[in-house]
CSV table of C-alpha atoms and ligand atoms in Angstrom, one decimal:
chain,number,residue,atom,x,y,z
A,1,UNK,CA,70.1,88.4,145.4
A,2,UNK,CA,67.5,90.7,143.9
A,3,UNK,CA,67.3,93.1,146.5
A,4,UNK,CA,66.3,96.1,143.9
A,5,UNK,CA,63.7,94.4,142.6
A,6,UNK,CA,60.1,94.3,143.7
A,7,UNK,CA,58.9,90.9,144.0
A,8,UNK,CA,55.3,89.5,143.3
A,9,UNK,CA,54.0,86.6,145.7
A,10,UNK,CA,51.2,84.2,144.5
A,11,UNK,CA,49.8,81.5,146.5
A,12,UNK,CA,49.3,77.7,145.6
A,13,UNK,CA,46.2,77.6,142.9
A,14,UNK,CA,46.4,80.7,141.5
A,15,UNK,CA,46.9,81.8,137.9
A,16,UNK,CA,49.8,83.7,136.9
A,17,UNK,CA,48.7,84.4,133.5
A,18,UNK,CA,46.4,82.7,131.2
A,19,UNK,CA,46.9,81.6,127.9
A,20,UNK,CA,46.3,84.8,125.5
A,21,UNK,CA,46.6,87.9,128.3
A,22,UNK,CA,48.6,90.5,127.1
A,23,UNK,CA,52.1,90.0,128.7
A,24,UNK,CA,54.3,93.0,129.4
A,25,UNK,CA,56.5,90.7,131.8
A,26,UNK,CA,58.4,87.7,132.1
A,27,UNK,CA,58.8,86.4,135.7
A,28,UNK,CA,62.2,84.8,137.8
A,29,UNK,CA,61.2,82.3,139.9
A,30,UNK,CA,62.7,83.0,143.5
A,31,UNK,CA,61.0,80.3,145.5
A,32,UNK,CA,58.4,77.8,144.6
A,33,UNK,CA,57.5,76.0,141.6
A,34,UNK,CA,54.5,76.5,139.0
A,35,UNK,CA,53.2,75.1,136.4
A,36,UNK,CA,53.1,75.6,132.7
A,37,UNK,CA,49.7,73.9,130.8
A,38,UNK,CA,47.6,74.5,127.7
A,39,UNK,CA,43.8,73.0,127.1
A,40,UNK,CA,43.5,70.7,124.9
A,41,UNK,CA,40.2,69.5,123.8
A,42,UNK,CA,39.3,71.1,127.2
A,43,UNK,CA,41.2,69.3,129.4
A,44,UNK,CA,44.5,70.7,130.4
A,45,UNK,CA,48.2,69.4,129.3
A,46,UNK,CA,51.1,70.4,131.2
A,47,UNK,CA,53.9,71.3,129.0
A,48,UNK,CA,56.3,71.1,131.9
A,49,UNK,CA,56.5,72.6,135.8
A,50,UNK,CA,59.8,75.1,136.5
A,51,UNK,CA,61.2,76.2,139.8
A,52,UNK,CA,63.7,78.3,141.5
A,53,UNK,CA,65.7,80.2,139.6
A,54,UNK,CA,63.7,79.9,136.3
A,55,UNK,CA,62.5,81.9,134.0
A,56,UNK,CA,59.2,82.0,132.4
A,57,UNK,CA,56.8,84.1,130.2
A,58,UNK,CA,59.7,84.9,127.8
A,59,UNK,CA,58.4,84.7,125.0
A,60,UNK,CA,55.6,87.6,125.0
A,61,UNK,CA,58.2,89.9,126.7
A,62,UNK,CA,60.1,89.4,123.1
A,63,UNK,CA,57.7,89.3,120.3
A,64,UNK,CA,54.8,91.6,122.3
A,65,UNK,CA,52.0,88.7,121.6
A,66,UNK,CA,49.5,87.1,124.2
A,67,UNK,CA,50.9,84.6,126.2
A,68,UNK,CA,51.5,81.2,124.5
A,69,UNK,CA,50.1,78.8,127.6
A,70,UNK,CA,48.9,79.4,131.4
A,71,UNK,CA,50.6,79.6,134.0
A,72,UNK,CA,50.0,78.2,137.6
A,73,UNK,CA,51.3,78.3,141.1
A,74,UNK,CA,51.7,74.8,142.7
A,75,UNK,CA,54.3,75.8,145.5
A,76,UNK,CA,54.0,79.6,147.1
A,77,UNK,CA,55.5,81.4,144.4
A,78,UNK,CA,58.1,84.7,145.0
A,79,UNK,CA,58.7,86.4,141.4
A,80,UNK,CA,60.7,88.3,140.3
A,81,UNK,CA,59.1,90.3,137.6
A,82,UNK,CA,61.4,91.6,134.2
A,83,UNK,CA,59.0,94.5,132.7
A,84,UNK,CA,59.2,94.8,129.1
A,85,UNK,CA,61.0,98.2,129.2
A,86,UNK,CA,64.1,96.8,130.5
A,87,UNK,CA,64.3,94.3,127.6
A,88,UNK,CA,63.2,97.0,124.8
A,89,UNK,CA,66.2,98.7,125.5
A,90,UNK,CA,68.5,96.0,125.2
A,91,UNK,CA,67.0,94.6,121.7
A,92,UNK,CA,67.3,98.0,120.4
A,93,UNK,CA,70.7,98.5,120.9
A,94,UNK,CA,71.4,94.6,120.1
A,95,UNK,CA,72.8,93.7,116.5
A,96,UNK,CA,69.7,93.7,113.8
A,97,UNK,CA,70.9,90.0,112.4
A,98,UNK,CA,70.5,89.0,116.1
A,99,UNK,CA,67.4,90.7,116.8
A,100,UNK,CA,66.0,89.4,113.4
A,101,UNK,CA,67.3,85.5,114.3
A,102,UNK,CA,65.6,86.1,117.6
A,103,UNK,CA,62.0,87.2,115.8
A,104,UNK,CA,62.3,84.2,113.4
A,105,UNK,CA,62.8,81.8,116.1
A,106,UNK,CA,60.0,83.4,118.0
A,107,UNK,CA,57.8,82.9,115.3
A,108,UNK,CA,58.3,79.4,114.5
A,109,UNK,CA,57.7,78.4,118.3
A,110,UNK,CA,54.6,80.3,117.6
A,111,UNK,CA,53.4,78.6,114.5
A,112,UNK,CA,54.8,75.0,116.6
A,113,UNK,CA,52.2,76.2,119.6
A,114,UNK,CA,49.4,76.5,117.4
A,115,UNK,CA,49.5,73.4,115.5
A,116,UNK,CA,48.7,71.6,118.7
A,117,UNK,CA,45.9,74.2,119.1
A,118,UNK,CA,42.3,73.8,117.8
A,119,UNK,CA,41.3,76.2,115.3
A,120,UNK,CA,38.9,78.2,118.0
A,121,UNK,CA,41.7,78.7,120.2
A,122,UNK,CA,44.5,79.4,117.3
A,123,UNK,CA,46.1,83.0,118.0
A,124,UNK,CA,46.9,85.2,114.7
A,125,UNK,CA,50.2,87.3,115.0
A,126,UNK,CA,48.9,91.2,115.6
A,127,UNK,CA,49.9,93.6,113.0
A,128,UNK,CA,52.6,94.7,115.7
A,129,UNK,CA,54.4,91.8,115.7
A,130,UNK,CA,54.7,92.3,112.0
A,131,UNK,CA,55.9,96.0,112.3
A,132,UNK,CA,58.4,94.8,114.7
A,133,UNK,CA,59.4,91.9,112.1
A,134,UNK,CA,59.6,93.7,109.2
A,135,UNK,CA,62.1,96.4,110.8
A,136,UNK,CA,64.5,94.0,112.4
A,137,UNK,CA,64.1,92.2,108.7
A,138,UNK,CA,64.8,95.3,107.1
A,139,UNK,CA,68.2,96.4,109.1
A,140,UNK,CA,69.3,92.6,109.4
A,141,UNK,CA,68.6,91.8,105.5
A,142,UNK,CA,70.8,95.7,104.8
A,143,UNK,CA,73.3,94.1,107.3
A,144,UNK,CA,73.3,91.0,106.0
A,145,UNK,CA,73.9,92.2,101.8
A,146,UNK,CA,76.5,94.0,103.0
A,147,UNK,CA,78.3,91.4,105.1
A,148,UNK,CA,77.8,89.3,102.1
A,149,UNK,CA,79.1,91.4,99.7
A,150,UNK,CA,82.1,91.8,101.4
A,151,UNK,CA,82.8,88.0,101.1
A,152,UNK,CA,82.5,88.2,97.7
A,153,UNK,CA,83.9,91.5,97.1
A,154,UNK,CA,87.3,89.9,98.2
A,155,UNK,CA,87.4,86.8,96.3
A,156,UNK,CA,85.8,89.4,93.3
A,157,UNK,CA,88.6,91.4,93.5
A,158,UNK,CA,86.1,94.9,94.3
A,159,UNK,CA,88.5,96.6,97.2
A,160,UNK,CA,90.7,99.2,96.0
A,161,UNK,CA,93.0,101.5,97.5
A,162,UNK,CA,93.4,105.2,96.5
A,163,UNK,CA,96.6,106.7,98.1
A,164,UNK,CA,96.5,110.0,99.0
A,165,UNK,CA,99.8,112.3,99.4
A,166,UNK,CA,101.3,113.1,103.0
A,167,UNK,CA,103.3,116.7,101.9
A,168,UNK,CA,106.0,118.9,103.1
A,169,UNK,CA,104.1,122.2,104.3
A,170,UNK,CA,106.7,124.5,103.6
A,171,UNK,CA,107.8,123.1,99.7
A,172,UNK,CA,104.4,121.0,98.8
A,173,UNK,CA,106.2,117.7,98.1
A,174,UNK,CA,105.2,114.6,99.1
A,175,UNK,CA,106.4,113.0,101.7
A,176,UNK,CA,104.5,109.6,102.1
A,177,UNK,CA,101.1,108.5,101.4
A,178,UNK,CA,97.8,107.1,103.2
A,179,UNK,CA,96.0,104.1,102.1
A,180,UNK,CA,92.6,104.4,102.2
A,181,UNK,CA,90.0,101.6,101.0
A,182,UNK,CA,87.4,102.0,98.7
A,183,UNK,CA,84.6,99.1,97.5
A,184,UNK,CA,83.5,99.3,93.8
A,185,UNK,CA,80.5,98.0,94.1
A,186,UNK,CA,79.1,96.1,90.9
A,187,UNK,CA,75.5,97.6,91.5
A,188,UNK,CA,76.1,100.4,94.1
A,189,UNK,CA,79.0,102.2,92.4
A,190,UNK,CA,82.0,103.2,95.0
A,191,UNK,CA,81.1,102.3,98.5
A,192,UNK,CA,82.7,104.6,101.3
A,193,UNK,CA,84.9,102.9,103.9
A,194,UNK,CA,82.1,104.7,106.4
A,195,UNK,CA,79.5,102.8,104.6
A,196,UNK,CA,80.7,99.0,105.0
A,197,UNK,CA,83.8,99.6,107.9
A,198,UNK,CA,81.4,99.5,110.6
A,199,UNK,CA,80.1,96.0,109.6
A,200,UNK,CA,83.4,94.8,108.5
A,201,UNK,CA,84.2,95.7,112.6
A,202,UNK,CA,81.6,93.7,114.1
A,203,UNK,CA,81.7,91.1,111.9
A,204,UNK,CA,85.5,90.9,112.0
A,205,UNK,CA,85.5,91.0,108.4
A,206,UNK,CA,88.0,93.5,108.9
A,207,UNK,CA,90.7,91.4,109.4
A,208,UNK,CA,90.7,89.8,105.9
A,209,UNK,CA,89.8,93.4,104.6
A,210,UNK,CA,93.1,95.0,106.4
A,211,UNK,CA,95.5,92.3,105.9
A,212,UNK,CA,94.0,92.3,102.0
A,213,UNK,CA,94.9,96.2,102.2
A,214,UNK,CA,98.2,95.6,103.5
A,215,UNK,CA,99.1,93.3,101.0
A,216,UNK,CA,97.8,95.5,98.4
A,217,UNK,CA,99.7,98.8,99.6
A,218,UNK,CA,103.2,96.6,100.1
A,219,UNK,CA,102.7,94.8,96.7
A,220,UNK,CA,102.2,99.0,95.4
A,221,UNK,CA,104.9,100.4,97.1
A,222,UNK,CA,107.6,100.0,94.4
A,223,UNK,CA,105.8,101.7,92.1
A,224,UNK,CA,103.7,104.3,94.2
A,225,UNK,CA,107.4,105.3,95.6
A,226,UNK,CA,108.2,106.5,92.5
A,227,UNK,CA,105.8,108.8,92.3
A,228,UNK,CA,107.3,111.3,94.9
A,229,UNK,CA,110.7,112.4,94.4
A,230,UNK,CA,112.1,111.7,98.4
A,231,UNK,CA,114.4,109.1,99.1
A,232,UNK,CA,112.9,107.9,101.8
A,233,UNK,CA,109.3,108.2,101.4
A,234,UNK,CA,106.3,106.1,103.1
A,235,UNK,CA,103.4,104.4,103.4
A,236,UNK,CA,100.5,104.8,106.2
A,237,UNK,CA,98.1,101.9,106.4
A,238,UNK,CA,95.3,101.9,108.9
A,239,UNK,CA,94.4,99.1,111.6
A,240,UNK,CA,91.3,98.5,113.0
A,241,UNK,CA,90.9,98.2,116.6
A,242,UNK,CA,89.5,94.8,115.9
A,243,UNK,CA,92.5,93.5,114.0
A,244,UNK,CA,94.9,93.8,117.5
A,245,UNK,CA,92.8,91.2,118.9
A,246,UNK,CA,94.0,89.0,115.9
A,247,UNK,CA,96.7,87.1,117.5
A,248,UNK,CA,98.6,86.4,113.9
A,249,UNK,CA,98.3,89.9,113.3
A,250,UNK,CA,102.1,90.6,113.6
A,251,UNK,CA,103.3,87.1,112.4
A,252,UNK,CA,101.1,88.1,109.2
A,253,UNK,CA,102.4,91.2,108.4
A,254,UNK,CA,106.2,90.0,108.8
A,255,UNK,CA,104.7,87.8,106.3
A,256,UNK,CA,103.6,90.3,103.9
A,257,UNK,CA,106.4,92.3,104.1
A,258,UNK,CA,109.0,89.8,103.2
A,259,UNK,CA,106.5,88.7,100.5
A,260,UNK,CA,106.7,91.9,98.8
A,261,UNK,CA,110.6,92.6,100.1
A,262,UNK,CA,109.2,96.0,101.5
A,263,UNK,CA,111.7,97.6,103.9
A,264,UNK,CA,110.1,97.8,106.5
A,265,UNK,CA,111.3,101.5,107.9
A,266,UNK,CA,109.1,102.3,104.9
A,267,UNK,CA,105.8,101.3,106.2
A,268,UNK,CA,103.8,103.2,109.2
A,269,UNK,CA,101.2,101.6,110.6
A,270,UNK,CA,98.1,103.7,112.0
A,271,UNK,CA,96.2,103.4,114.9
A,272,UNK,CA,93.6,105.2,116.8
A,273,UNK,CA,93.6,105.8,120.4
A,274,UNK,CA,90.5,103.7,121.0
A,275,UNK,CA,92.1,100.8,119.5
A,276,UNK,CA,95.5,101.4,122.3
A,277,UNK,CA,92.7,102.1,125.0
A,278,UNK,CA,90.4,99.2,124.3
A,279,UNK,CA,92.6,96.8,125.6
A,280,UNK,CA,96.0,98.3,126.1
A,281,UNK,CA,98.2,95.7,127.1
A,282,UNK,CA,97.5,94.0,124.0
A,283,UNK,CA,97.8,97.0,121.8
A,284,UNK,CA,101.3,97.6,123.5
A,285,UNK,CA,102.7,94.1,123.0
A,286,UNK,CA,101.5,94.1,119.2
A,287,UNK,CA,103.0,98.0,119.0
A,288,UNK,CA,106.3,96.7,120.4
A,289,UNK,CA,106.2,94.0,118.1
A,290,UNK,CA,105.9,96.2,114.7
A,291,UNK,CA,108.9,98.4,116.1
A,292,UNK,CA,111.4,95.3,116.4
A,293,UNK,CA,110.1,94.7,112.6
A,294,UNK,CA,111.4,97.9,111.9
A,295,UNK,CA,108.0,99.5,111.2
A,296,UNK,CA,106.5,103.2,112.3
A,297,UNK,CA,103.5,103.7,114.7
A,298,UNK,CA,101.4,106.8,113.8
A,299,UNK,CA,98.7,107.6,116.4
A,300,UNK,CA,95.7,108.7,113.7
A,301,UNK,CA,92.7,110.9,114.6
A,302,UNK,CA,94.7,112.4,117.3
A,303,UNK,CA,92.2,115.2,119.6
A,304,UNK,CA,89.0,113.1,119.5
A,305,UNK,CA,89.5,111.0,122.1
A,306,UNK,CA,90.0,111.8,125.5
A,307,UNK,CA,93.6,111.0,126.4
A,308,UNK,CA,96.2,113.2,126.6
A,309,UNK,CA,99.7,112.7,124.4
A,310,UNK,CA,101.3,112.5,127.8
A,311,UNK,CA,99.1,109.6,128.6
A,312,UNK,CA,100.0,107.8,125.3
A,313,UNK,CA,103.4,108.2,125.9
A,314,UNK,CA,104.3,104.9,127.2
A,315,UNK,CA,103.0,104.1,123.6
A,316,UNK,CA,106.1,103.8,120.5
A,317,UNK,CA,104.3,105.7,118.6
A,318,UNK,CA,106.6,107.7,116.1
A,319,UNK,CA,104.3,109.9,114.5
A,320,UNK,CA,100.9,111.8,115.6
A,321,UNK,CA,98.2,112.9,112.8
A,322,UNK,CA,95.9,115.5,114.6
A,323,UNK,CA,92.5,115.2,113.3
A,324,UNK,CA,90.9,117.2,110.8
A,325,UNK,CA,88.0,118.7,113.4
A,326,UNK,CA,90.8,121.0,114.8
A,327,UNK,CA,92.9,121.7,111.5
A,328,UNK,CA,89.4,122.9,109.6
A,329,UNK,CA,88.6,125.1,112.3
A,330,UNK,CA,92.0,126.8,113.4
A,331,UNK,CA,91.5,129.7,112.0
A,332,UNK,CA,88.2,130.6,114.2
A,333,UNK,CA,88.3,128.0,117.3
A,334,UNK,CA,90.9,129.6,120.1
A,335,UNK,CA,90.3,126.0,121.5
A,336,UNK,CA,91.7,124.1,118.0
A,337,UNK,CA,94.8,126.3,118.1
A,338,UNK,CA,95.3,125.3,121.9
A,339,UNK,CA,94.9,121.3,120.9
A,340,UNK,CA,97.5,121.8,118.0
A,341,UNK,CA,100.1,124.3,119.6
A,342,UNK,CA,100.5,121.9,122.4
A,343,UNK,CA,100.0,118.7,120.2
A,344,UNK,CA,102.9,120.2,118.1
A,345,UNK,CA,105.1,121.1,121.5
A,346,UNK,CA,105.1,117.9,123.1
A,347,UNK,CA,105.7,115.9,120.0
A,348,UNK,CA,108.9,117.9,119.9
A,349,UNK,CA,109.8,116.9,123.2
A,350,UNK,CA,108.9,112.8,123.0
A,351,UNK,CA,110.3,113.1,119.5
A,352,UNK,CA,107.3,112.7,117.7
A,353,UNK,CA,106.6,113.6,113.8
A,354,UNK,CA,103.0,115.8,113.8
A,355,UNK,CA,100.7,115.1,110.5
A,356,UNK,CA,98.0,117.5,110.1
A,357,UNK,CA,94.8,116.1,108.5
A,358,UNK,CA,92.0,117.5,106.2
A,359,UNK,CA,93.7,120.6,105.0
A,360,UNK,CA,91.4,122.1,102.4
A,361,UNK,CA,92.5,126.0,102.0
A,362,UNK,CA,95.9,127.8,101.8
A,363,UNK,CA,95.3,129.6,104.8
A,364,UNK,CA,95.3,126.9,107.3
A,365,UNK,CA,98.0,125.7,105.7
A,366,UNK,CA,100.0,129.1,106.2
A,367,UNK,CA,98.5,128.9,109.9
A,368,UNK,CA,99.9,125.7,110.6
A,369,UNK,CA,103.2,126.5,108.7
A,370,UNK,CA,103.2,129.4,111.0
A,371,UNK,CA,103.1,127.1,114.3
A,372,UNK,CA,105.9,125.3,113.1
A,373,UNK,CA,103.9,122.1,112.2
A,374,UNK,CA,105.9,120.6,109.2
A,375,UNK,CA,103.6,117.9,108.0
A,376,UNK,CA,100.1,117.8,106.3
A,377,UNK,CA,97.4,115.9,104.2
A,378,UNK,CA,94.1,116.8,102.6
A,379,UNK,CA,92.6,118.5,99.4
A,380,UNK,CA,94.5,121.0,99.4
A,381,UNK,CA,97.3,118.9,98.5
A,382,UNK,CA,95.5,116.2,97.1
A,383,UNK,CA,92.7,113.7,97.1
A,384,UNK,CA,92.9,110.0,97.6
A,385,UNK,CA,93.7,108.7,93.8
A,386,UNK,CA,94.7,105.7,92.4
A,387,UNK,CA,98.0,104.5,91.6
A,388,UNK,CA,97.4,104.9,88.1
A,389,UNK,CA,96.3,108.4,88.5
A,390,UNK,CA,99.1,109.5,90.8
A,391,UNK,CA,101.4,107.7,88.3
A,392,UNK,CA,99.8,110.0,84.9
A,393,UNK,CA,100.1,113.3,87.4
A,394,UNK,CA,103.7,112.4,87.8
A,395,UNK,CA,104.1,112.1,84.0
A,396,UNK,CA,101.9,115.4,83.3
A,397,UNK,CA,104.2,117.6,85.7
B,1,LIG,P1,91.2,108.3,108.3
B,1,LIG,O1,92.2,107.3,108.6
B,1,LIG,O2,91.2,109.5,109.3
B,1,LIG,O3,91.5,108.8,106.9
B,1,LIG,C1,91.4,110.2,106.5
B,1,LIG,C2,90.1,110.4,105.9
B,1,LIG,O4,89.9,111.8,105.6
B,1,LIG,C3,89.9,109.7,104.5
B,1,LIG,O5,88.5,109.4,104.4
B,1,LIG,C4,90.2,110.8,103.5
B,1,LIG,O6,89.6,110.6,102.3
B,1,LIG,C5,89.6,112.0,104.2
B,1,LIG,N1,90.3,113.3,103.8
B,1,LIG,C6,91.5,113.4,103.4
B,1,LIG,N2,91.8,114.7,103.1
B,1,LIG,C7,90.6,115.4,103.4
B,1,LIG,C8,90.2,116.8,103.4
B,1,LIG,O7,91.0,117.7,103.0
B,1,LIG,N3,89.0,117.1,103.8
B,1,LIG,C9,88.1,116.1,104.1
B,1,LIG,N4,86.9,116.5,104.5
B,1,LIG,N5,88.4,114.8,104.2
B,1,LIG,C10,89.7,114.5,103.8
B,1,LIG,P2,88.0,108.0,103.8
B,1,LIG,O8,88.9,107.6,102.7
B,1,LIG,O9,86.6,108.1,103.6
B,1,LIG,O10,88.3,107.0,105.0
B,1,LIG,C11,87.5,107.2,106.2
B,1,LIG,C12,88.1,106.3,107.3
B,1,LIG,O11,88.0,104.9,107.0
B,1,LIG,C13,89.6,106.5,107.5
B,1,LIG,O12,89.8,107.7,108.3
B,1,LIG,C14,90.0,105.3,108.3
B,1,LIG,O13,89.6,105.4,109.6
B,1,LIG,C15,89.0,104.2,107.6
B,1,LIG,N6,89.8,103.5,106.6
B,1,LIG,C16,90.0,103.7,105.3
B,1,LIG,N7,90.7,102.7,104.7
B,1,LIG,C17,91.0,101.8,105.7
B,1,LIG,C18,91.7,100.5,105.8
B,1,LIG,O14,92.2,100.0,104.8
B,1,LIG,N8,91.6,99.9,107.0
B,1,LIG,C19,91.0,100.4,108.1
B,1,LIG,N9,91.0,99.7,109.2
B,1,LIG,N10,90.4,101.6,108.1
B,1,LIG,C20,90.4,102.3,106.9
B,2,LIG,CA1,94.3,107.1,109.0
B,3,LIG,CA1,92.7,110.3,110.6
């Protein structure tokens, strides 16, 4: 089965490792059968004997501390050596709470193996076990206030939404808005969605979060409506990637809607391609579903992935918001202009609106108006604000 592998052979009676070597390794027993043992009072006590298929010498590959008992051959041994580097990469990459859990539990079957030790042979944790600790401790604890907070910010009423104004290139007025999250902190001040999204994703947080957004928008809309003067405006709220794997996800936001007696022709939903592409079946299905509701599909952040709008065709999606990386540098990347003149051209001929994003100055905004693109967002036209700003603009104008 391990073909790839070297494999390490040890006869009956000798020592695999002893009881505080330096291990680099753990070892997958392919034949034979050893045995694990520790001395106690000089006489040896066999914590247990393992055999094909098994997996020992674990624990130093983890926490990088000498080896917690001896190991012996009592049957030919072929192993199957896993070198350290392998596994370093993998707990690097893995989640920080994980790694952390994975260090604590370590430790306590550490502190467990030296009670039954006498105090000669008693091993002390080396200071790079500690460094090791105290950075997994460090990201996990981060992690973990943050995760927490989010609980509570919730039930604490800390989200917000700003809304920021969708406009009309040619004549400035607005057209819809985007609802974009923002976490007043009691301590931290506002919190970024880039600064707590990423958790809220792996946690699945986000699901609460963007249904609690939703609600928030719809319950909103009668008022932020009135602060454009279109008769059929609307409002963009974002879904995570995470929230399509939420089977209730459309049952919930029929719910909302009706809650709030939104109509629904009103409301767009956005999505990124790596949300359609991570499991596109699903994100279809879902898709299909918010269309029979009567909702809009807008495709956000359009130009950083890697498909095509031909490929995302077989997607509903109504609208296309081309993200701000090409809009910021039209006016000196030949490559942006490519991405948005044939963005713009085959919208047109799958019937697609085209929202451009991030426009800061007047002369992209001539640029784009010059391409024939009809549809923009960004500073230019206005930052995200809240509904009780928008609404004292409205009355100031
Ligand atoms: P996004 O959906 O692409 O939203 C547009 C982002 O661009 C917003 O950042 C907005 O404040 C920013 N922006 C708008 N105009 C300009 C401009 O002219 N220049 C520049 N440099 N930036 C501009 P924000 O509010 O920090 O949100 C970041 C991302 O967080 C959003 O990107 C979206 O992916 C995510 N997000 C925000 N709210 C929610 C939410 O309720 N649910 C989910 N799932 N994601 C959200
Ligand atoms: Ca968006
Ligand atoms: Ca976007």
């Amino acid at each position: 089965m391990f073909d790839e592998f070297d494999r390490e052979v040890f006869e009956a009676g000798q020592h695999i490792f002893e009881y505080g070597d330096e291990g680099d390794c753990a070892y997958l027993i392919e034949e034979g059968i050893v045995e694990v043992f520790i001395l106690e009072q000089g006489r040896e006590r066999r914590i247990k004997l393992i055999g094909k298929g098994e997996l020992f010498g674990e624990v130093s590959l983890l926490d990088r501390q000498p080896r917690t008992a001896t190991v012996r051959v009592i049957e030919k041994a072929v192993l199957v050596p896993i070198p350290r580097k392998l596994v370093d990469g993998l707990l690097e990459k893995s989640d920080p709470i994980l790694r952390h859990l994975l260090l604590v539990i370590l430790e306590r079957f550490r502190e467990k193996v030296n009670d039954a030790l006498e105090s000669s042979t008693k091993a002390e944790l080396s200071p790079e076990h500690s460094s090791l600790r105290r950075t997994a401790k460090g990201e996990a604890t981060q992690k973990i206030a943050i995760a927490h907070g989010m609980l509570r910010a919730l039930s604490h009423d800390e989200f917000h939404l700003h809304y920021q104004p969708i406009c009309d290139l040619a004549d400035g007025q607005t057209v819809g808005f985007e609802a974009l999250l923002r976490w007043h902190h009691p301590t931290e001040g506002v919190i970024q969605p880039k600064d707590f999204l990423w958790i809220a994703e792996q946690t699945g947080f986000i699901r609460e979060i963007g249904m609690w957004a939703l609600d928030r928008a719809c319950r909103d809309w009668p008022e932020l409506r009135k602060c454009t003067n279109l008769d059929a405006p609307f409002i963009s709220v974002n879904l995570s990637a995470n929230q399509l794997n939420d089977e209730m996800l459309v049952e919930n936001i029929k719910a909302i809607i009706e809650k709030h007696k939104m109509n629904p022709t009103e409301l767009k939903l956005e999505l990124t391609e790596t949300a359609m592409v991570a499991s596109p079946e699903i994100a279809l299905n879902i898709m299909n579903r918010l269309i029979k509701l009567g909702c809009g599909i807008a495709l956000d952040d359009y130009g950083a992935g890697h498909s095509g709008l031909g490929q995302l065709q077989r997607y509903p999606i109504s609208t296309v918001k081309i993200d701000a990386a090409f809009i910021n540098s039209i006016d000196d990347s030949v490559q942006s202009q490519e991405i948005v003149r044939s963005t713009l051209a085959l919208a047109r001929s799958l019937g697609m609106k085209v929202v451009a994003e991030g426009i800061e100055r007047k002369d992209i905004r001539v640029i784009l108006l010059g391409m024939g693109c009809e549809i923009g967002q960004g500073w230019l036209f206005g930052y995200p604000s809240s509904l009780q700003e928008l609404q004292l603009n409205k009355t100031e104008r």
